[in-house]
Coordinates of C-alpha atoms in Angstrom, one line a residue:
Chain B
X1 CA 19.5 -14.6 26.7
X2 CA 17.0 -12.8 29.3
X3 CA 17.6 -9.5 30.1
X4 CA 19.8 -8.9 33.1
X5 CA 18.5 -6.9 35.9
X6 CA 19.2 -6.7 39.8
X7 CA 17.1 -5.0 42.5
X8 CA 17.8 -4.2 45.7
X9 CA 16.6 -1.8 48.7
X10 CA 18.2 0.0 51.1
X11 CA 18.1 3.1 53.6
X12 CA 19.7 6.7 52.8
X13 CA 21.1 8.3 55.6
X14 CA 17.8 10.1 56.2
X15 CA 16.3 7.0 56.6
X16 CA 14.3 7.4 53.3
X17 CA 13.7 4.1 51.6
X18 CA 15.9 3.6 47.9
X19 CA 15.1 1.1 45.5
X20 CA 18.5 0.2 43.7
X21 CA 18.3 -0.9 40.0
X22 CA 20.9 -2.2 37.6
X23 CA 20.9 -3.6 34.2
X24 CA 18.4 -3.0 31.6
X25 CA 14.7 -3.0 31.9
X26 CA 12.2 -4.1 28.7
X27 CA 9.2 -6.1 28.5
X28 CA 10.9 -9.2 29.5
X29 CA 11.4 -8.3 33.1
X30 CA 8.8 -5.4 33.9
X31 CA 6.7 -7.6 36.1
X32 CA 9.9 -8.1 38.4
X33 CA 10.0 -4.2 38.3
X34 CA 6.6 -3.4 38.7
X35 CA 6.7 -6.1 41.6
X36 CA 9.8 -4.5 43.5
X37 CA 8.2 -1.0 43.0
X38 CA 5.1 -2.3 44.8
X39 CA 6.8 -3.8 47.6
X40 CA 8.6 -0.6 47.9
X41 CA 5.6 1.5 47.8
X42 CA 4.3 -0.7 50.8
X43 CA 7.6 -0.3 52.7
X44 CA 7.7 3.1 52.5
X45 CA 4.7 3.7 54.2
X46 CA 6.6 3.5 57.4
X47 CA 8.8 6.6 56.4
X48 CA 6.6 9.1 55.0
X49 CA 5.1 7.1 51.9
X50 CA 7.7 8.5 49.3
X51 CA 10.9 6.7 48.2
X52 CA 13.8 7.2 45.5
X53 CA 14.2 5.1 42.6
X54 CA 18.0 5.1 41.8
X55 CA 18.3 4.0 38.3
X56 CA 22.2 5.2 38.1
X57 CA 23.3 1.9 37.2
X58 CA 20.3 1.2 34.4
X59 CA 21.6 1.2 30.8
X60 CA 18.5 0.7 29.5
X61 CA 14.8 1.0 29.9
X62 CA 11.7 1.4 27.8
X63 CA 8.2 2.3 27.6
X64 CA 7.0 -0.5 29.8
X65 CA 9.7 0.7 32.6
X66 CA 8.7 4.4 32.1
X67 CA 4.7 3.4 32.5
X68 CA 5.5 1.5 35.8
X69 CA 7.3 4.8 36.8
X70 CA 4.2 7.0 35.8
X71 CA 1.9 5.0 38.0
X72 CA 4.0 6.1 41.2
X73 CA 4.6 9.3 40.0
X74 CA 3.3 11.0 43.3
X75 CA 5.5 8.9 45.4
X76 CA 8.9 8.7 44.1
X77 CA 11.8 10.8 42.9
X78 CA 14.5 9.6 40.5
X79 CA 18.6 9.4 40.2
X80 CA 19.3 8.4 36.7
X81 CA 21.9 8.3 34.5
X82 CA 22.7 11.0 32.1
X83 CA 22.3 9.4 29.2
X84 CA 18.7 8.4 30.1
X85 CA 17.5 11.7 30.4
X86 CA 16.1 12.6 26.9
X87 CA 14.1 9.4 27.3
X88 CA 12.7 10.4 30.7
X89 CA 12.2 14.2 29.7
X90 CA 10.5 13.0 25.9
X91 CA 8.1 10.5 28.0
X92 CA 6.9 13.8 30.0
X93 CA 8.0 11.9 33.5
X94 CA 10.4 14.6 34.4
X95 CA 7.5 16.9 34.2
X96 CA 5.5 14.7 37.2
X97 CA 8.8 13.4 38.8
X98 CA 12.1 15.0 40.3
X99 CA 14.9 13.5 38.6
X100 CA 18.5 14.2 39.9
X101 CA 21.2 13.3 37.2
X102 CA 23.5 11.0 38.5
X103 CA 27.4 11.7 38.5
X104 CA 28.8 11.5 35.1
X105 CA 31.4 9.3 36.2
X106 CA 28.8 6.7 37.1
X107 CA 29.8 3.1 35.7
X108 CA 27.4 2.8 32.4
Chain O
X1 CA 5.8 -26.8 -33.0
X2 CA 4.9 -25.3 -36.5
X3 CA 1.4 -25.6 -37.7
X4 CA 1.4 -24.8 -41.7
X5 CA -2.8 -24.3 -43.1
X6 CA -3.1 -24.6 -46.7
X7 CA -6.3 -23.3 -48.4
X8 CA -7.0 -25.2 -52.0
X9 CA -8.6 -23.2 -54.7
X10 CA -12.6 -24.3 -54.6
X11 CA -13.0 -27.8 -55.7
X12 CA -9.6 -28.6 -56.9
X13 CA -8.3 -32.2 -55.6
X14 CA -5.0 -32.2 -53.5
X15 CA -2.5 -34.1 -56.3
X16 CA 0.4 -36.0 -55.8
X17 CA 2.6 -33.2 -56.9
X18 CA 1.0 -31.3 -53.9
X19 CA 1.8 -34.0 -51.5
X20 CA 5.4 -33.9 -52.7
X21 CA 5.8 -30.4 -52.2
X22 CA 4.4 -30.4 -48.7
X23 CA 6.5 -33.3 -47.7
X24 CA 9.6 -31.1 -48.6
X25 CA 8.5 -28.2 -47.5
X26 CA 7.9 -29.8 -44.0
X27 CA 11.1 -31.3 -43.9
X28 CA 12.6 -27.9 -44.7
X29 CA 10.5 -26.3 -42.0
X30 CA 11.6 -28.9 -39.2
X31 CA 15.5 -28.7 -40.0
X32 CA 15.3 -24.8 -39.4
X33 CA 13.6 -25.3 -36.6
X34 CA 16.0 -27.4 -35.1
X35 CA 19.0 -25.1 -36.2
X36 CA 16.8 -22.2 -34.1
X37 CA 16.5 -24.8 -31.1
X38 CA 20.3 -25.3 -31.2
X39 CA 21.1 -21.5 -31.6
X40 CA 19.0 -21.1 -28.7
X41 CA 20.7 -23.8 -26.4
X42 CA 24.3 -22.3 -27.6
X43 CA 23.2 -18.9 -26.5
X44 CA 22.0 -20.0 -23.2
X45 CA 25.4 -21.9 -22.7
X46 CA 27.5 -19.4 -23.7
X47 CA 25.4 -17.1 -21.2
X48 CA 25.8 -19.5 -18.4
X49 CA 29.6 -19.7 -19.1
X50 CA 29.8 -15.7 -19.3
X51 CA 28.2 -15.4 -15.9
X52 CA 30.4 -18.3 -14.6
X53 CA 33.8 -16.6 -15.3
X54 CA 32.2 -13.0 -14.0
X55 CA 32.2 -12.1 -10.4
X56 CA 29.7 -13.0 -7.8
X57 CA 26.0 -12.0 -8.2
X58 CA 25.1 -12.2 -4.4
X59 CA 27.2 -9.2 -2.6
X60 CA 27.7 -9.4 0.9
X61 CA 25.9 -6.3 2.6
X62 CA 27.7 -2.8 2.3
X63 CA 28.9 -3.7 -1.3
X64 CA 27.5 -2.3 -4.9
X65 CA 29.0 -3.8 -7.9
X66 CA 28.3 -2.4 -11.7
X67 CA 30.0 -4.5 -14.8
X68 CA 30.2 -3.5 -18.4
X69 CA 31.3 -5.1 -21.1
X70 CA 32.6 -3.2 -23.9
X71 CA 31.9 -5.8 -26.8
X72 CA 28.1 -6.4 -27.4
X73 CA 26.5 -8.9 -27.3
X74 CA 29.3 -10.2 -24.8
X75 CA 28.5 -9.8 -21.3
X76 CA 31.7 -10.2 -20.1
X77 CA 35.4 -8.6 -21.3
X78 CA 38.8 -8.3 -19.9
X79 CA 37.8 -6.7 -16.8
X80 CA 36.7 -8.2 -13.5
X81 CA 36.1 -8.1 -10.0
X82 CA 35.4 -10.3 -7.1
X83 CA 34.5 -10.4 -3.6
X84 CA 35.8 -13.5 -1.3
X85 CA 34.7 -14.2 1.8
X86 CA 37.8 -15.5 4.0
X87 CA 38.0 -17.7 6.6
X88 CA 39.3 -15.2 9.4
X89 CA 35.7 -13.3 8.8
X90 CA 37.6 -10.4 6.7
X91 CA 36.8 -10.0 2.7
X92 CA 38.9 -9.8 0.1
X93 CA 38.0 -7.4 -2.8
X94 CA 39.6 -7.7 -6.2
X95 CA 39.2 -5.5 -9.2
X96 CA 41.6 -6.4 -12.5
X97 CA 41.8 -5.7 -15.9
X98 CA 43.3 -8.1 -18.8
X99 CA 44.7 -6.5 -21.5
X100 CA 42.1 -6.1 -24.6
X101 CA 38.3 -6.7 -24.5
X102 CA 36.3 -9.3 -26.0
X103 CA 36.3 -13.2 -26.2
X104 CA 39.9 -13.4 -26.0
X105 CA 40.4 -11.2 -23.2
X106 CA 37.6 -12.5 -21.1
X107 CA 39.0 -16.1 -21.4
X108 CA 42.1 -15.0 -19.9
X109 CA 40.2 -13.0 -17.5
X110 CA 38.3 -15.9 -16.1
X111 CA 41.4 -17.7 -15.4
X112 CA 43.1 -14.9 -13.6
X113 CA 40.0 -14.2 -11.7
X114 CA 40.0 -17.7 -10.2
X115 CA 43.7 -18.1 -9.8
X116 CA 43.6 -14.9 -7.5
X117 CA 40.7 -16.2 -5.6
X118 CA 42.4 -19.4 -4.9
X119 CA 45.5 -17.5 -4.0
X120 CA 43.8 -15.2 -1.6
X121 CA 42.0 -18.3 0.1
X122 CA 45.3 -20.1 0.6
X123 CA 46.9 -16.9 1.9
X124 CA 44.7 -13.6 2.9
X125 CA 47.4 -11.2 2.1
X126 CA 47.2 -8.9 -1.0
X127 CA 51.0 -8.7 -1.6
X128 CA 51.3 -12.7 -1.5
X129 CA 48.3 -12.8 -4.0
X130 CA 49.7 -10.6 -6.5
X131 CA 53.2 -12.0 -6.1
X132 CA 51.4 -15.7 -6.8
X133 CA 49.4 -13.7 -10.0
X134 CA 52.7 -13.0 -11.3
X135 CA 54.1 -16.3 -11.5
X136 CA 50.6 -17.5 -12.5
X137 CA 50.3 -14.7 -15.4
X138 CA 54.1 -15.3 -16.8
X139 CA 52.8 -18.7 -18.0
X140 CA 49.6 -17.7 -19.4
X141 CA 49.3 -16.3 -23.1
X142 CA 47.7 -13.1 -22.9
X143 CA 47.9 -12.5 -19.1
X144 CA 50.9 -10.5 -19.1
X145 CA 50.3 -6.4 -18.0
X146 CA 47.4 -7.6 -16.3
X147 CA 46.7 -4.8 -13.9
X148 CA 44.9 -5.1 -10.6
X149 CA 44.4 -4.2 -7.0
X150 CA 43.8 -6.4 -4.4
X151 CA 42.3 -5.8 -0.8
X152 CA 41.6 -7.3 2.3
X153 CA 39.0 -5.7 4.6
X154 CA 38.3 -6.3 8.2
X155 CA 34.3 -5.4 8.1
X156 CA 34.5 -5.0 12.0
X157 CA 36.9 -2.4 11.9
X158 CA 37.2 -1.0 8.6
X159 CA 41.1 -2.0 8.6
X160 CA 42.1 -2.1 4.6
X161 CA 45.5 -3.8 3.4
X162 CA 45.8 -3.5 -0.1
X163 CA 48.3 -3.7 -3.0
X164 CA 48.2 -2.4 -6.5
X165 CA 49.9 -4.1 -9.4
X166 CA 49.7 -0.8 -12.2
X167 CA 46.2 -0.3 -11.4
X168 CA 44.8 3.0 -10.9
X169 CA 44.6 4.0 -7.5
X170 CA 41.3 3.0 -5.2
X171 CA 39.4 6.2 -3.5
X172 CA 38.2 6.6 0.0
X173 CA 35.9 9.5 0.7
X174 CA 35.2 10.3 4.5
X175 CA 31.8 11.3 5.9
X176 CA 33.1 14.9 6.0
X177 CA 34.3 14.9 2.3
X178 CA 37.7 14.1 3.1
X179 CA 39.1 12.4 -0.4
X180 CA 42.0 10.2 -0.3
X181 CA 43.5 8.2 -3.2
X182 CA 45.0 5.1 -1.8
X183 CA 48.6 5.2 -3.9
X184 CA 50.6 3.4 -1.5
X185 CA 51.6 -0.3 -1.9
X186 CA 51.8 0.2 -5.8
X187 CA 54.2 -1.3 -8.4
X188 CA 54.0 -2.8 -11.9
X189 CA 51.5 -4.7 -13.8
X190 CA 51.4 -8.7 -13.7
X191 CA 53.3 -11.1 -15.5
X192 CA 56.1 -8.9 -16.4
X193 CA 58.7 -9.8 -13.4
X194 CA 58.2 -13.0 -11.9
X195 CA 59.8 -12.3 -8.5
X196 CA 59.0 -8.8 -8.6
X197 CA 58.4 -7.6 -4.8
X198 CA 54.7 -6.6 -4.2
X199 CA 54.5 -4.1 -1.3
X200 CA 51.1 -3.5 0.8
X201 CA 49.7 -0.7 2.3
X202 CA 47.4 -0.1 5.1
X203 CA 44.8 2.7 5.9
X204 CA 41.6 2.3 8.1
X205 CA 38.3 3.3 6.9
X206 CA 36.5 5.8 9.2
X207 CA 32.7 5.2 10.0
X208 CA 30.5 6.2 7.3
X209 CA 33.3 6.4 4.5
X210 CA 33.0 4.9 1.1
X211 CA 35.6 3.1 -0.5
X212 CA 35.9 3.1 -4.4
X213 CA 37.4 0.4 -6.6
X214 CA 37.0 0.7 -10.5
X215 CA 39.3 0.0 -13.9
X216 CA 40.1 2.4 -16.2
X217 CA 37.3 2.0 -18.6
X218 CA 35.4 4.3 -16.2
X219 CA 37.7 7.0 -16.1
X220 CA 39.6 7.1 -19.3
X221 CA 39.1 9.2 -22.1
X222 CA 40.9 10.4 -25.2
X223 CA 42.6 13.5 -25.3
X224 CA 42.1 13.7 -21.4
X225 CA 44.7 12.8 -18.8
X226 CA 43.8 9.8 -16.6
X227 CA 43.9 11.9 -13.4
X228 CA 41.1 14.3 -14.9
X229 CA 39.0 11.0 -15.1
X230 CA 40.0 9.6 -11.5
X231 CA 39.5 13.4 -10.0
X232 CA 36.1 13.0 -11.6
X233 CA 35.0 9.9 -10.0
X234 CA 36.2 11.3 -6.8
X235 CA 34.2 14.6 -7.1
X236 CA 31.0 12.5 -7.9
X237 CA 31.6 10.3 -4.7
X238 CA 32.3 13.1 -2.4
X239 CA 29.0 15.0 -3.8
X240 CA 27.1 11.7 -3.6
X241 CA 28.3 10.6 -0.6
X242 CA 24.9 10.7 1.3
X243 CA 23.3 8.7 -1.3
X244 CA 22.3 5.1 -0.5
X245 CA 25.3 2.9 -2.0
X246 CA 23.1 1.7 -4.9
X247 CA 22.1 5.1 -6.0
X248 CA 25.6 6.3 -5.9
X249 CA 26.8 3.6 -8.1
X250 CA 24.1 4.4 -10.9
X251 CA 25.0 8.1 -10.5
X252 CA 28.7 7.4 -11.3
X253 CA 28.2 5.2 -14.0
X254 CA 25.3 7.5 -15.8
X255 CA 27.4 10.6 -15.2
X256 CA 30.6 9.2 -16.3
X257 CA 29.2 7.5 -19.5
X258 CA 30.5 8.8 -22.7
X259 CA 27.8 10.1 -25.0
X260 CA 28.1 7.2 -27.6
X261 CA 28.3 4.8 -24.2
X262 CA 31.3 3.2 -22.5
X263 CA 34.0 2.1 -25.4
X264 CA 36.4 0.2 -22.7
X265 CA 35.2 -2.6 -20.2
X266 CA 34.1 -0.8 -17.0
X267 CA 33.9 -2.1 -13.1
X268 CA 33.0 0.4 -10.3
X269 CA 32.9 -1.4 -6.9
X270 CA 31.8 0.6 -4.0
X271 CA 31.7 -0.3 -0.2
X272 CA 30.7 1.7 2.6
X273 CA 31.7 1.1 6.0
X274 CA 30.0 -0.2 8.5
X275 CA 28.1 -2.9 6.5
X276 CA 24.2 -2.3 6.8
X277 CA 23.1 -4.6 9.8
X278 CA 20.3 -7.3 9.4
X279 CA 19.2 -9.1 12.3
X280 CA 16.1 -11.7 11.9
X281 CA 14.5 -13.1 15.2
X282 CA 11.6 -14.9 16.7
X283 CA 8.9 -12.4 18.0
X284 CA 9.7 -13.1 21.9
X285 CA 10.6 -11.0 24.7
X286 CA 13.6 -13.3 25.4
X287 CA 15.2 -11.6 21.6
X288 CA 15.1 -8.1 23.1
X289 CA 18.3 -8.2 25.2
X290 CA 20.5 -9.8 22.3
X291 CA 19.0 -7.7 20.0
X292 CA 19.7 -4.6 21.6
X293 CA 23.4 -5.9 22.0
X294 CA 24.0 -6.4 18.3
X295 CA 22.2 -3.1 17.6
X296 CA 24.7 -1.5 20.1
X297 CA 27.8 -3.0 18.7
X298 CA 26.8 -2.1 15.1
X299 CA 26.0 1.7 16.5
X300 CA 29.7 1.8 17.9
X301 CA 31.2 0.6 14.4
X302 CA 29.3 3.4 13.0
X303 CA 30.7 5.9 15.4
X304 CA 27.3 7.0 16.9
X305 CA 27.9 8.8 20.0
X306 CA 26.5 7.4 23.8
X307 CA 23.6 9.9 23.7
X308 CA 22.5 9.3 20.4
X309 CA 23.1 5.5 20.6
X310 CA 20.6 5.3 23.7
X311 CA 18.0 7.1 21.5
X312 CA 18.4 5.0 18.7
X313 CA 18.3 1.9 21.3
X314 CA 15.2 3.1 23.1
X315 CA 13.2 4.0 19.5
X316 CA 14.1 0.5 18.0
X317 CA 13.4 -0.8 21.5
X318 CA 9.7 0.5 21.0
X319 CA 9.1 -0.6 17.8
X320 CA 10.2 -4.2 18.5
X321 CA 8.7 -4.3 21.4
X322 CA 5.2 -3.1 19.6
X323 CA 5.8 -5.9 17.2
X324 CA 6.2 -8.3 20.0
X325 CA 3.2 -7.5 22.0
X326 CA 0.7 -7.0 19.1
X327 CA 1.6 -8.2 16.0
X328 CA 2.0 -11.7 17.6
X329 CA -0.2 -11.9 20.2
X330 CA -2.0 -14.5 19.0
X331 CA 0.3 -16.5 17.1
X332 CA 3.3 -18.1 18.6
X333 CA 5.5 -18.2 15.3
X334 CA 6.0 -14.9 14.2
X335 CA 9.1 -13.1 12.9
X336 CA 10.5 -10.0 13.1
X337 CA 13.5 -8.3 10.9
X338 CA 15.3 -5.2 12.1
X339 CA 17.9 -3.3 9.6
X340 CA 19.9 -0.5 10.1
X341 CA 21.9 1.5 7.4
X342 CA 24.2 4.4 8.4
X343 CA 24.5 7.3 5.7
X344 CA 26.7 10.1 6.1
X345 CA 24.6 12.3 8.8
X346 CA 22.0 10.0 9.9
X347 CA 21.2 6.2 10.6
X348 CA 18.0 4.6 9.0
X349 CA 16.5 1.5 10.7
X350 CA 13.5 -0.9 9.5
X351 CA 11.7 -3.0 11.8
X352 CA 9.7 -5.3 9.8
X353 CA 7.0 -7.8 11.5
X354 CA 4.6 -10.4 10.2
X355 CA 1.4 -9.1 11.6
X356 CA -0.6 -5.9 12.4
X357 CA -0.5 -3.5 15.3
X358 CA -3.6 -2.5 17.3
X359 CA -4.2 1.2 16.3
X360 CA -2.5 3.2 19.4
X361 CA -5.4 4.2 21.3
X362 CA -4.5 6.7 24.2
X363 CA -7.3 6.5 26.4
X364 CA -7.5 2.5 26.9
X365 CA -3.7 2.0 26.4
X366 CA -1.5 4.6 27.3
X367 CA 1.5 2.2 27.7
X368 CA 1.6 2.1 23.9
X369 CA 0.6 5.5 23.1
X370 CA 3.7 6.4 25.2
X371 CA 6.1 4.0 23.4
X372 CA 5.1 5.9 20.2
X373 CA 5.4 9.3 21.7
X374 CA 9.2 8.3 23.0
X375 CA 9.8 6.9 19.0
X376 CA 8.6 10.4 17.7
X377 CA 10.3 12.4 20.3
X378 CA 13.5 10.7 20.0
X379 CA 14.0 10.4 16.0
X380 CA 13.8 12.9 13.3
X381 CA 11.7 10.9 11.4
X382 CA 9.3 7.9 11.9
X383 CA 7.0 6.1 9.7
X384 CA 4.7 3.3 10.4
X385 CA 3.2 1.5 7.7
X386 CA 0.5 -1.0 8.6
X387 CA -0.2 -3.8 6.0
X388 CA -2.2 -6.7 5.9
X389 CA 1.0 -8.9 5.9
X390 CA 2.9 -7.2 8.5
X391 CA 3.8 -3.8 9.9
X392 CA 6.8 -1.7 8.8
X393 CA 8.4 1.1 11.0
X394 CA 10.9 3.4 9.1
X395 CA 13.3 5.4 11.8
X396 CA 15.8 7.9 11.0
X397 CA 18.1 9.5 13.3
X398 CA 20.3 12.4 12.7
X399 CA 23.7 11.9 13.7
X400 CA 26.7 14.4 14.5

């Protein structure tokens, strides 16, 4: 059974790029996630070089995913489900990246 | 074989009398040896038969049993226990007590235990099984007045249906120490009235609660009320509810033993809900998601809240990912096992692999260093034991 992950990009109202991930991120699909981050980094050049990674619908992520986010720490801001906050804080990512908690009603 | 060495006095030749004497001696010794051999065989036969009529030696996860026979050197008596996997995934638990102890009681017990097992497999209802045993015990000399408690447990939900035939009540001790005597569903002992109605009662075991079934040998003392003994068991379980189940069983057996040892047959059967999780899977990234799903559903059964569930999933996920990435980088056929046990106020996880980890090197491998940092940050206790045969990780998380 493969780990399910969907990745989409969209533009927010102010024209900024948003990478929307849904599902679970672990070693089995980390390459996919890395690839999406790389593509988004390139696409974001036109709009100031920064973009948002929306993890509202991500139910699980491990240190492989956190590592991928660390590498792009200067270019991203995050939206994450409150349940992921302790993982993002303990890893230290929250010190480098602005993390906005998703509304608590968000489906998880 | 027996060798006899005889030293004759110096220079004395061996005579005909010597030879006759030696022949007689050899004959006697041969007979004796054969008798010893026969006794050995009979003893082995007796032990095999005794173990066959006792309850199962291999228990499902989550159970602990202690059995002690009053009459030495017998290893069985009139008491019995049984744990039966039913076809619908539920588990039947039986603890009973035939009148008397020693060999006579044991022969009755073996028959009653088998009959009860067959009845439960036919109809997984405690009341129906005891009603069937009533008819059986009425016709079996020595089986009248047998007491028993029979319960059917749903290991997923903790739902327990039970019925008691004149047996002391099971005890249920919740994680917070609340103690309940399961004294509903109770009526007279077996084999007295063949068509007696057998009531059932139902209770749902909360997560991390401990269930205690026992026979009166554990609690009955001369010049002391049965209730006194029962509340002593309840107090011991309440006090030791944070202990591992096997330790708790040992504590109860030793703390309640009279100074001269138990004078009656004793059964003690413990179950803690939910039973520990045990997973074994190949060291491959495709196993990460199904392992997580199984652990998540077990944590739900153990009533671990959403935040703590996420922390345990991530910490365990890191340990499993480490095992897959490093321990099995060079061998395709590694196996990983993951075990999880719920105690009153914590969950304990053990992740074992068959390889050895690369030592974490922060500078060259920030990713792995980060994984271990996460484990340490999310769990109250993390120990990593690298060994030549494999690495074992223990994680312990306090739960509220």
